Short mmCIF file of C-alpha atoms in Angstrom, two decimals:
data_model
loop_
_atom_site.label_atom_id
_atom_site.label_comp_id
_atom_site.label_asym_id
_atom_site.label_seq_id
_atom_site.Cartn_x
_atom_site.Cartn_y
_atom_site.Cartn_z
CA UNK A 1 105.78 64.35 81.75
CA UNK A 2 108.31 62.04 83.72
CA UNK A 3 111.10 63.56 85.92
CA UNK A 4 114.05 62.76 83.47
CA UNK A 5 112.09 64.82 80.32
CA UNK A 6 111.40 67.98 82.54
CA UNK A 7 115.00 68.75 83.69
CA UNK A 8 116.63 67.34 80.45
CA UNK A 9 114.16 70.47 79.27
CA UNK A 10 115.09 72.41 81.82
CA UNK A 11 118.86 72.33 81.32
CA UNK A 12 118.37 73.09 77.76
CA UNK A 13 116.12 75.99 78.92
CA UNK A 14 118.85 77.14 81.63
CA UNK A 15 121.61 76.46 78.98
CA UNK A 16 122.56 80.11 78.89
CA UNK A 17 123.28 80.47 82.73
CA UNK A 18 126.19 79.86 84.51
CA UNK A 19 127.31 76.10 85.51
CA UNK A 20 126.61 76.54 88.87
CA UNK A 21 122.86 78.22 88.52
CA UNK A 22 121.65 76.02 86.48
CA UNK A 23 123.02 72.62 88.76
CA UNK A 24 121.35 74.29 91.72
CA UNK A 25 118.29 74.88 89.84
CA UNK A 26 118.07 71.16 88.34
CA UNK A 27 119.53 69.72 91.98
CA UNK A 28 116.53 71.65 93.38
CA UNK A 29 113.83 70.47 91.09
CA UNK A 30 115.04 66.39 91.10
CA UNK A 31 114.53 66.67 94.63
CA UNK A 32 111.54 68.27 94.80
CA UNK A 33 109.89 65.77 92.64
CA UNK A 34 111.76 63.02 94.09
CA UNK A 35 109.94 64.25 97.30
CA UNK A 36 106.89 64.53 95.89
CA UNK A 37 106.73 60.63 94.79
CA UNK A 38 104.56 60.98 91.83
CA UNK A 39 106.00 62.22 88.93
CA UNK A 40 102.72 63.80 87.52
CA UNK A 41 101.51 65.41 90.74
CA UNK A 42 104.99 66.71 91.08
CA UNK A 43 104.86 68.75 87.52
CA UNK A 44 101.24 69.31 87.95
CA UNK A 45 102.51 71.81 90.86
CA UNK A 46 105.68 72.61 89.59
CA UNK A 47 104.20 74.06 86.01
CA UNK A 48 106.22 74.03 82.79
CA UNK A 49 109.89 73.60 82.24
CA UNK A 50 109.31 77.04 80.23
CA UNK A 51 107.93 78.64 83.29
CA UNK A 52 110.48 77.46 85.84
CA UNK A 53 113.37 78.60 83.81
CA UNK A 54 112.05 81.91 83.11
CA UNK A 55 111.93 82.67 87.11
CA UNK A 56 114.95 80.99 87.83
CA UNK A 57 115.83 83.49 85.22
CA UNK A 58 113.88 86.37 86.93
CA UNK A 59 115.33 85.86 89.95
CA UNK A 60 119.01 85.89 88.85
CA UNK A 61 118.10 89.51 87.56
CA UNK A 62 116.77 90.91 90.65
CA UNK A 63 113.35 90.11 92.30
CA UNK A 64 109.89 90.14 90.72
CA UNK A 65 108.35 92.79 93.18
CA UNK A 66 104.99 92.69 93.68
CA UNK A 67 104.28 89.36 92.54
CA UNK A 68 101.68 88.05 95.29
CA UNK A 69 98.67 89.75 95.85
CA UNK A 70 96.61 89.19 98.96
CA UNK A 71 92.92 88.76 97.74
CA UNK A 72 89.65 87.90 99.88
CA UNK A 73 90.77 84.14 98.75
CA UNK A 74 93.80 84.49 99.90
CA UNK A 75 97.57 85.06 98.56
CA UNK A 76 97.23 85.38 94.80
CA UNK A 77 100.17 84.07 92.61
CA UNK A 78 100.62 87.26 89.42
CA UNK A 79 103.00 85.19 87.65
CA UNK A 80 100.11 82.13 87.43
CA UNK A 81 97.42 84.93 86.44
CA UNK A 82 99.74 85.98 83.67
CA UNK A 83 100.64 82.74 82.82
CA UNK A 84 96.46 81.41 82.53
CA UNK A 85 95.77 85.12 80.48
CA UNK A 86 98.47 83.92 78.06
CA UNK A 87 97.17 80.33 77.74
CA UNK A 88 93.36 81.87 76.76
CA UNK A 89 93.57 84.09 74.22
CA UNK A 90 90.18 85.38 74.72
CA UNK A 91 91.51 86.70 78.42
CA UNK A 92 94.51 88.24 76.53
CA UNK A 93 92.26 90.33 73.66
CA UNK A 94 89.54 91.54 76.34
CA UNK A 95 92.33 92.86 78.33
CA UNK A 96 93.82 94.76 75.56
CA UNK A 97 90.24 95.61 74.16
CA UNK A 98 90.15 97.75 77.60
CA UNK A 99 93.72 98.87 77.65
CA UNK A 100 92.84 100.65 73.76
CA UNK A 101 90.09 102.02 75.26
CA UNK A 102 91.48 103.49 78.24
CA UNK A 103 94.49 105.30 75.94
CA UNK A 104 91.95 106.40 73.64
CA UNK A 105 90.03 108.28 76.28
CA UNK A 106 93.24 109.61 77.34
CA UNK A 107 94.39 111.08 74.44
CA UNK A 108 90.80 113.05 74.28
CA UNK A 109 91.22 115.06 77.35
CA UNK A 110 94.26 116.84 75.69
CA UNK A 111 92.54 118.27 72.85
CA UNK A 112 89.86 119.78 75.51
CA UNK A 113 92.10 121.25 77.54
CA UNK A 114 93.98 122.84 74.77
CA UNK A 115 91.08 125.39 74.10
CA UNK A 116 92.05 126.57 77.60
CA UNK A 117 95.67 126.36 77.78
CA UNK A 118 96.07 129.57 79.92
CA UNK A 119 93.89 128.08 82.61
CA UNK A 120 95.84 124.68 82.51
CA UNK A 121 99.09 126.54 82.41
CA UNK A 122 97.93 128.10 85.60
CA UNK A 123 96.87 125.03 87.41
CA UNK A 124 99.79 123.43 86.90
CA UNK A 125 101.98 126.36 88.20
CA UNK A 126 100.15 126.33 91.22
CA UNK A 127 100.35 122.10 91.28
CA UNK A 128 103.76 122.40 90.81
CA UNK A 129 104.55 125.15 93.34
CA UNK A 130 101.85 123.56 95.70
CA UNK A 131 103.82 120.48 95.35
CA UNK A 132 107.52 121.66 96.27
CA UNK A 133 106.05 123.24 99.66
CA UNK A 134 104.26 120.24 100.30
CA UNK A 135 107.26 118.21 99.61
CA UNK A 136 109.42 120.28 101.84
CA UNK A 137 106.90 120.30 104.84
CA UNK A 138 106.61 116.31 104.49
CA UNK A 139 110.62 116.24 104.13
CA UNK A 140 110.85 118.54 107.26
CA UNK A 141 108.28 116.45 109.21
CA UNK A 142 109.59 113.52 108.44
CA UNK A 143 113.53 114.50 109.20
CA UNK A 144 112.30 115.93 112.10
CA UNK A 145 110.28 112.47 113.47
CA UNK A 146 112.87 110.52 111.92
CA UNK A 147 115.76 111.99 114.20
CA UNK A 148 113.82 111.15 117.17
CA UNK A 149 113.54 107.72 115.98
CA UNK A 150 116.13 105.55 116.53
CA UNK A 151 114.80 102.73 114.36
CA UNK A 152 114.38 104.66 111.49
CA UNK A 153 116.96 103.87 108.84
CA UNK A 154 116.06 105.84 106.05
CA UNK A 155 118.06 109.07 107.27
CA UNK A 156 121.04 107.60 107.04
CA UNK A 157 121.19 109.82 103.65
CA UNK A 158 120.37 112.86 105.22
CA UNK A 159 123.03 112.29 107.77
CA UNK A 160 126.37 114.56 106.99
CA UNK A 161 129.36 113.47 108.67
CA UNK A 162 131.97 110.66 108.29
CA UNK A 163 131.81 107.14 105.92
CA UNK A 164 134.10 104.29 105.81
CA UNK A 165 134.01 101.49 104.04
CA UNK A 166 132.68 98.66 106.12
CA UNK A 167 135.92 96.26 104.59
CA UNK A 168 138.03 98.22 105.41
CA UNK A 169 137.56 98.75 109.01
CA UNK A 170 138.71 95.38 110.49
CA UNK A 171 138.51 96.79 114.09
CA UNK A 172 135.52 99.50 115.47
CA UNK A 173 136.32 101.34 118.87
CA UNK A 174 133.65 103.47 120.49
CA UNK A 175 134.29 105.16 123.81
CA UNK A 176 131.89 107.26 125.46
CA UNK A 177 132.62 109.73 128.11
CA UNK A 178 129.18 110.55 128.41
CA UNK A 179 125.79 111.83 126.70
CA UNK A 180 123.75 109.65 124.51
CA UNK A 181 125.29 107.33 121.62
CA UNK A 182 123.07 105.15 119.32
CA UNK A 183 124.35 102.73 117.05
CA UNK A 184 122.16 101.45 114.55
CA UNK A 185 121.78 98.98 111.79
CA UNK A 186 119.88 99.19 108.50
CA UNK A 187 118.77 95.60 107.24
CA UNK A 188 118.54 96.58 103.64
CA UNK A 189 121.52 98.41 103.55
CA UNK A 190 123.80 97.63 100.50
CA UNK A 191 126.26 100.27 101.18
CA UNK A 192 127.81 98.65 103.60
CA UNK A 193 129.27 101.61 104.99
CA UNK A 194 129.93 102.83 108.60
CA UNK A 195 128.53 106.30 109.14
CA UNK A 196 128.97 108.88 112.11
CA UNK A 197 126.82 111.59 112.17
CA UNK A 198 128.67 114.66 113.00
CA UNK A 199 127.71 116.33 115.96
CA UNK A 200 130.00 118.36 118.25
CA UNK A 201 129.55 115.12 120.65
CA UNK A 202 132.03 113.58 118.63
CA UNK A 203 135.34 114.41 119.99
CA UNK A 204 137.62 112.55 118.11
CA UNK A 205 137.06 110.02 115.09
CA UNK A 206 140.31 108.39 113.91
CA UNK A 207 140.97 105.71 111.08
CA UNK A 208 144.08 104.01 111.47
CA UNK A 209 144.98 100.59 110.04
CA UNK A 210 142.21 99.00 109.99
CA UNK A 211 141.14 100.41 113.30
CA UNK A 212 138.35 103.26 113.33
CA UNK A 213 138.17 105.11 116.82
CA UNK A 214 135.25 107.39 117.75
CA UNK A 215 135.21 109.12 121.07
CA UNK A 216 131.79 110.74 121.78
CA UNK A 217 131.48 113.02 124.91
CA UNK A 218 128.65 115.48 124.95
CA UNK A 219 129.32 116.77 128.87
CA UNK A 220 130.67 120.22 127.64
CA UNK A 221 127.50 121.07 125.47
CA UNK A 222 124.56 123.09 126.64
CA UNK A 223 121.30 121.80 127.95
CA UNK A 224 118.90 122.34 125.35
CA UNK A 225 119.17 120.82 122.34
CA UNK A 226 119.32 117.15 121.25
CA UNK A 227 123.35 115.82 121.40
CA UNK A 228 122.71 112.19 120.68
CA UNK A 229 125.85 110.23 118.41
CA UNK A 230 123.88 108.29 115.74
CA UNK A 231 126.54 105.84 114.41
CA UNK A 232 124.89 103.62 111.80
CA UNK A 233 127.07 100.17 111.19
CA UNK A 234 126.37 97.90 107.84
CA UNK A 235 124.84 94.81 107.81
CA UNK A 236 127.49 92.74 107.67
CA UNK A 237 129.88 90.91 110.38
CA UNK A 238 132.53 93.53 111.37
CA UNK A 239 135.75 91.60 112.63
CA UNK A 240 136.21 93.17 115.79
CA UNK A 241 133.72 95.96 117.90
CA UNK A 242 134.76 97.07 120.70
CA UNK A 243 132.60 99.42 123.44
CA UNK A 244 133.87 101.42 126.58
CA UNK A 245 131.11 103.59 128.30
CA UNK A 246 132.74 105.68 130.81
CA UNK A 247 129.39 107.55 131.19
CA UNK A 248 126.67 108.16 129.32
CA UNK A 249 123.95 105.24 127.48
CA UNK A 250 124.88 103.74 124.36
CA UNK A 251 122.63 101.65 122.70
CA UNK A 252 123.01 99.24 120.01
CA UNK A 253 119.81 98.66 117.80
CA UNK A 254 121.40 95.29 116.00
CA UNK A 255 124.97 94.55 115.70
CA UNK A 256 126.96 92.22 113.59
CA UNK A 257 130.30 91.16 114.65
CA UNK A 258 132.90 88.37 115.06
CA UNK A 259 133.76 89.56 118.28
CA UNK A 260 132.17 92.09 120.71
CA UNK A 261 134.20 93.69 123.29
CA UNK A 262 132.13 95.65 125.99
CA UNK A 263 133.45 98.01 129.21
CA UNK A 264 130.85 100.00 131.02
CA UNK A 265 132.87 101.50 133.70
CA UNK A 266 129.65 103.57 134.80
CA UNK A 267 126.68 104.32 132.58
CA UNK A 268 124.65 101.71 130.20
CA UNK A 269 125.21 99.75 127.44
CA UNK A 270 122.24 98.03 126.06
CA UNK A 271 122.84 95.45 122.94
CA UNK A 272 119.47 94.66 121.19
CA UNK A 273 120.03 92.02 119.19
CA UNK A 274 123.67 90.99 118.71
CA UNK A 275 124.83 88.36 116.50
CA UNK A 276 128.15 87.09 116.96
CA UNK A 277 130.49 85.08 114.96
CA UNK A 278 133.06 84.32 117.69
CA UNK A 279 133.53 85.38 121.51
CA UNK A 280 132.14 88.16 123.31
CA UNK A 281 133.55 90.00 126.59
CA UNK A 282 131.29 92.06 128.95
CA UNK A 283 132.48 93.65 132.10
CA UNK A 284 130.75 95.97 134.29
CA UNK A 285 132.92 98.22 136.69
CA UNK A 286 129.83 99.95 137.69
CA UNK A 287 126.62 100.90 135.58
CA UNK A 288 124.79 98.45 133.71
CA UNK A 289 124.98 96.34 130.51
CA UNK A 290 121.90 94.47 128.82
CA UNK A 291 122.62 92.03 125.93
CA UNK A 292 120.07 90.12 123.99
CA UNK A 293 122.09 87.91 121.81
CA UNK A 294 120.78 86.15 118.93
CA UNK A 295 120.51 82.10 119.52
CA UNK A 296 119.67 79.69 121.56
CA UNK A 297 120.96 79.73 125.29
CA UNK A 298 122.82 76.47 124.32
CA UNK A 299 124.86 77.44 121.46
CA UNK A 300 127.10 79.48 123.68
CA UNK A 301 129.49 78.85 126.30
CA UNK A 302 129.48 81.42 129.40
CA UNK A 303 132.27 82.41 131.48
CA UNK A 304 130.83 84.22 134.64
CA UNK A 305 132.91 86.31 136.98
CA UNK A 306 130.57 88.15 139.70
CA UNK A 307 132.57 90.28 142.66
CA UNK A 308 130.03 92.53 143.52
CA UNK A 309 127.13 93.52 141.67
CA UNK A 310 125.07 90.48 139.52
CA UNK A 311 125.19 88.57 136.52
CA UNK A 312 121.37 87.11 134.98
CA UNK A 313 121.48 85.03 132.08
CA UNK A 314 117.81 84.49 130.90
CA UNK A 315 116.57 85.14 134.26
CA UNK A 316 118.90 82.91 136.25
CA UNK A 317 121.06 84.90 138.80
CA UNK A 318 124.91 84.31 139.44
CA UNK A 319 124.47 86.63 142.10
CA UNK A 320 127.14 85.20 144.58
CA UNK A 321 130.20 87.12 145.95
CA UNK A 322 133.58 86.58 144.12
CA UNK A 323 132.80 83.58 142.41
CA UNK A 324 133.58 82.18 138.85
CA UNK A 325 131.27 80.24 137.05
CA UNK A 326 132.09 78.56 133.61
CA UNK A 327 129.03 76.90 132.06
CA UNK A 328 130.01 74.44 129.01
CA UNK A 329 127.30 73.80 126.42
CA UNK A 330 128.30 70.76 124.04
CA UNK A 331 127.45 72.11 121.00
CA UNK A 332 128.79 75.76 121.89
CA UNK A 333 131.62 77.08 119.89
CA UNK A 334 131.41 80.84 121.23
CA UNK A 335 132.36 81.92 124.78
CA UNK A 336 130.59 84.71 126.83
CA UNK A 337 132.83 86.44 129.49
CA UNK A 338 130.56 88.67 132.09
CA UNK A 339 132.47 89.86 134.49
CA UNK A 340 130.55 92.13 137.33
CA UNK A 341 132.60 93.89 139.31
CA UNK A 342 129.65 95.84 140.47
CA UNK A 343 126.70 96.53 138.68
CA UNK A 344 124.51 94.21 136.30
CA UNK A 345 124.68 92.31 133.43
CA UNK A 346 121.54 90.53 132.13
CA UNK A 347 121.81 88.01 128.87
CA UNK A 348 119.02 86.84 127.38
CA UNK A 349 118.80 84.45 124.15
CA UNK A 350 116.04 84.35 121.61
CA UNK A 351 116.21 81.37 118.89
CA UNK B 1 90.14 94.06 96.57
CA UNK B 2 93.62 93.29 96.06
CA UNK B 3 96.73 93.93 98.61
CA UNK B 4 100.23 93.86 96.80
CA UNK B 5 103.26 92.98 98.81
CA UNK B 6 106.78 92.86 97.78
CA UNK B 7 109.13 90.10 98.12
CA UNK B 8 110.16 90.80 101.08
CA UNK B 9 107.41 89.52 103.16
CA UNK B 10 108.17 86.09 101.58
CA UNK B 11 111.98 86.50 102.16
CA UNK B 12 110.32 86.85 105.69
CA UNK B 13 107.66 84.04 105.91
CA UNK B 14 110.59 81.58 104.00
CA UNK B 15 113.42 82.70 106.65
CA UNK B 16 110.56 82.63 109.42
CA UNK B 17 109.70 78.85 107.88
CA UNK B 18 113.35 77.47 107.79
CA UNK B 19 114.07 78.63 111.61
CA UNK B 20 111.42 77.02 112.92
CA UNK B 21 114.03 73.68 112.21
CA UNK B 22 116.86 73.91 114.17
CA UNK B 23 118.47 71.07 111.78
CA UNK B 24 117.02 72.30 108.39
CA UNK B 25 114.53 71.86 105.84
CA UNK B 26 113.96 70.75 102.59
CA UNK B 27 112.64 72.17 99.55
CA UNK B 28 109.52 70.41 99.50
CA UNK B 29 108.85 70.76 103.07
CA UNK B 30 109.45 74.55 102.68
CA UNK B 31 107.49 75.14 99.91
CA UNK B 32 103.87 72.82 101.90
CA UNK B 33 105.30 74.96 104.67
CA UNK B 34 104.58 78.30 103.61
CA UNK B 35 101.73 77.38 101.44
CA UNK B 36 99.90 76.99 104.40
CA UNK B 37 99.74 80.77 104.50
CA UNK B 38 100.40 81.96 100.91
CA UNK B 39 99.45 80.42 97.58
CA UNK B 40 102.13 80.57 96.05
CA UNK B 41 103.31 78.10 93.58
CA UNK B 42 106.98 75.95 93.84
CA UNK B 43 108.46 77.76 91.09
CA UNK B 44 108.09 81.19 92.80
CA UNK B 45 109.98 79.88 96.07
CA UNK B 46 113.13 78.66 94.29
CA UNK B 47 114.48 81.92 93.23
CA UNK B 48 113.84 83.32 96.73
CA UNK B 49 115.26 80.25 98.33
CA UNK B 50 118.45 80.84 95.84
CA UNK B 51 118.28 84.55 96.74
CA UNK B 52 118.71 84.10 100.38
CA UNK B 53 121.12 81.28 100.27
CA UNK B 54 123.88 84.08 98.34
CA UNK B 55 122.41 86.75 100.60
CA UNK B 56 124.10 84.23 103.42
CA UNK B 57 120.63 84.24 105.15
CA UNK B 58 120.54 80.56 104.26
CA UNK B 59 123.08 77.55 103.92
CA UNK B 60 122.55 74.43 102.33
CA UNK B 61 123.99 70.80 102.70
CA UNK B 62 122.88 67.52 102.05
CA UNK B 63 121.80 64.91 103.73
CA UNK B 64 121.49 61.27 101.95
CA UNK B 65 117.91 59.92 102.78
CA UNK B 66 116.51 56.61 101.04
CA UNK B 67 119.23 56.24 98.79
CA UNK B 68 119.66 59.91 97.54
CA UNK B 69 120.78 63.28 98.41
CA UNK B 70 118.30 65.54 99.92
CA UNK B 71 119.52 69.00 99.98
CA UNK B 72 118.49 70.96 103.12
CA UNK B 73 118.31 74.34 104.24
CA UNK B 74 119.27 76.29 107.46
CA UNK B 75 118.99 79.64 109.06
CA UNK B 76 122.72 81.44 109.15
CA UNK B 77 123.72 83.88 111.87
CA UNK B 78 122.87 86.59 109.61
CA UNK B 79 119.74 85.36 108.61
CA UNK B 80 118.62 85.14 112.18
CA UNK B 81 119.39 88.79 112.28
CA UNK B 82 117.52 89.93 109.17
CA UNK B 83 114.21 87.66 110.06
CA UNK B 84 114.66 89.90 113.61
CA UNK B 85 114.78 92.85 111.23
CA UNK B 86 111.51 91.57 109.06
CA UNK B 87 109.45 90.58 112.56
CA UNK B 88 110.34 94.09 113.84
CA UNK B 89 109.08 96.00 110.48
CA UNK B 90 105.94 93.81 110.32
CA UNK B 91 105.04 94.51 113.81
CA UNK B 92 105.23 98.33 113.20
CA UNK B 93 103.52 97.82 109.61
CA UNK B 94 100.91 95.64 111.06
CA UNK B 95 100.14 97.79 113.97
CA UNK B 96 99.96 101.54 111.48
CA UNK B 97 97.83 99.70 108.93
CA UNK B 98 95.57 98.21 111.83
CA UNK B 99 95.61 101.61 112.91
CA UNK B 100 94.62 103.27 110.15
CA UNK B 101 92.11 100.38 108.39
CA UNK B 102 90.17 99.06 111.55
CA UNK B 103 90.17 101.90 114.27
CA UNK B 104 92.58 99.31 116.55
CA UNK B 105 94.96 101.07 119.31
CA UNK B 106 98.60 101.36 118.49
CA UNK B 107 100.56 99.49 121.38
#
């Protein structure tokens, strides 16, 4: 089959999708085989027009889960299994020979058990019962490990406290005053929702405008007991966060955000993994702050202000008394302002 | 023996494939790319390619090479983030299943 008959077949094939799917789809394939040089090798490995569309298709609808299989030959392709069990009939009636077989079996083992319905009855009482206690130890367990896991995203539906709509909060203020506050991010969360656990640590949680304000101070609460802030933010880039830590360790586990605004006046602030859009500000008054920003050390410009205390950026100290550094990077359209005043800042970059 | 995995270890391997090229990739070179580790045939990698391009993981522009326009493919902001997000939940799913499978020490 030459180039021109597969994607005229194609676009008949995709006929029923929008413009715009199916020109990415046929853009795709012309210059995949275009790449490929040879016309026939390229379809060999592409398959059939029929094929393509349907997981163009398929993936439009959601995503075929489970479709690769790791075998002792490697990564296994379902949809070509299914595809070769539909070309061979003979594949296609031995594998329904077995599945008849199998629901014939199955349909046996009700009649037996019939005879002793009482007895079944009883088992599955107990199963049942058995079950829900099991269920609620593994629940307990696993809200219990879960809350001493910062990374663990999947309690963000057993946390009860405050949401907001991710679009509609343009600005996000945090101030600490001290105790423990952990911002995290879920990467497969579609909600896109902000969510504050409540806690008595959260003094104050305001939405005005655009702006959402959370003030977390934890100073006033007894010893025992666990009186960390868990502050989960969405997955997408917020317009504006901004960060004071009077006292106290906040800790970012991912953040998304056009800008990023940072005070530690004493305390730590540790970003893991920040991605920015636009400009960033980081000043230390005392107390610490460690960023790792995502990109390369180049794609950023830094603005380094040091009076006492130390700035590192990937290991390189700027460790010299009142002294302002600006380091340009040509292809760098985002700024960096550390400013030490005392206490540390260390940057790092990872492509 | 058979291991399934979802799609989202080859959202993973595909992001991990396209950041390796600070100036993009192309659909071809993708797809010999991460055949090197999975067999998996071209028409499975579109969709996912298409998938992560509206998940703004991806963006595409073209490039004209020999006459034509070659559409390439780069890592966004965001999808620097999420293939951060896949490395870390590999490394914690690798390490429990190594655990658990072969005896080996969780680090």
């Amino acid at each position: 089959m030459k180039k021109e008959e597969f994607l005229r077949e194609l676009s008949e094939l995709l006929s029923d999708l929008p413009d715009v799917e199916r020109e990415e789809a046929l853009e795709f394939y012309a210059d995949y085989i275009d790449d490929v040089g040879d016309d026939e090798e390229a379809m060999r490995q592409i398959g059939s027009p029929a094929l393509v569309a349907q997981r163009v298709k398929a993936g439009l609808i959601g995503n075929p889960e489970e479709s690769i299989e790791y075998t002792e030959q490697g990564y296994k392709d379902q949809f070509d299994e299914q595809e070769k069990a539909q070309l061979t009939p003979k594949a296609r009636r031995t594998a329904s020979a077995s599945g008849e077989r199998e629901s014939a079996t199955s349909e046996e083992k009700p009649a037996k058990k019939s005879r002793g319905w009482l007895l079944v009855l009883g088992i599955i009482v107990v199963l049942f019962v058995g079950s829900r206690i099991a269920n609620g130890v593994i629940r307990y367990l696993r809200y219990k490990n879960a809350y001493q896991n910062q990374n663990n995203y999947e309690t963000y539906d057993a946390w009860t406290g405050w949401t907001y709509e991710a679009g509609a909060v343009n600005t996000l203020r945090i101030e600490v005053n001290a105790g423990n506050v952990e911002i995290v991010m879920d990467p497969h969360d579609t909600t896109y929702q902000i969510r504050i656990e409540e806690t008595s640590a959260v003094t104050s949680q305001s939405f005005d405008g655009d702006t959402l304000e959370i003030e977390c101070d934890a100073s006033g609460l007894a010893l025992f007991g666990d009186h960390t802030v868990r502050i989960a933010v969405p997955n997408t880039y917020l317009n504006r966060v901004e960060v004071e830590v009077n006292a106290g360790n906040v800790t970012f586990d991912h953040l998304m955000t056009n800008k990023f605004i940072a005070e530690v006046n004493a305390g730590n602030l540790m970003v893991d993994g920040l991605a920015l859009q636009g400009n960033a500000s980081i000043e230390t008054n005392a107390g610490n702050a460690q960023i790792r920003l995502l990109g390369s050390e180049t794609s950023y410009n830094y603005h380094v202000d040091v009076s006492l205390g130390n700035v590192i950026i990937n290991g390189n100290s700027f460790a010299q008394l009142n002294k302002s550094t600006l380091i340009k990077n040509e292809v760098a359209y985002r700024t960096i302002d550390l400013t030490s005043n005392m206490g540390n800042i260390d940057v790092t970059t990872e492509d | 023996m058979v291991f399934n995995t979802g799609s989202a270890l080859l959202d993973a391997v595909v992001l991990s494939v396209v950041s390796r090229e600070p100036h993009g990739t192309y659909g071809y070179k993708i797809t010999q790319d991460v055949r090197t580790v999975l067999d998996v045939s071209e028409s499975t990698l579109y969709p996912v390619l298409r998938r992560l391009q509206k998940d703004e993981c991806l963006d595409v522009y073209d490039v004209e090479t020999a006459g034509r326009n070659r559409r390439y493919y780069r890592i966004t902001p965001q999808g620097r983030v999420q293939l951060e997000l896949y490395k870390k939940s590999w490394r914690s799913y690798a390490q429990s299943i190594s655990a658990l499978l072969l005896g080996e020490e969780k680090s």
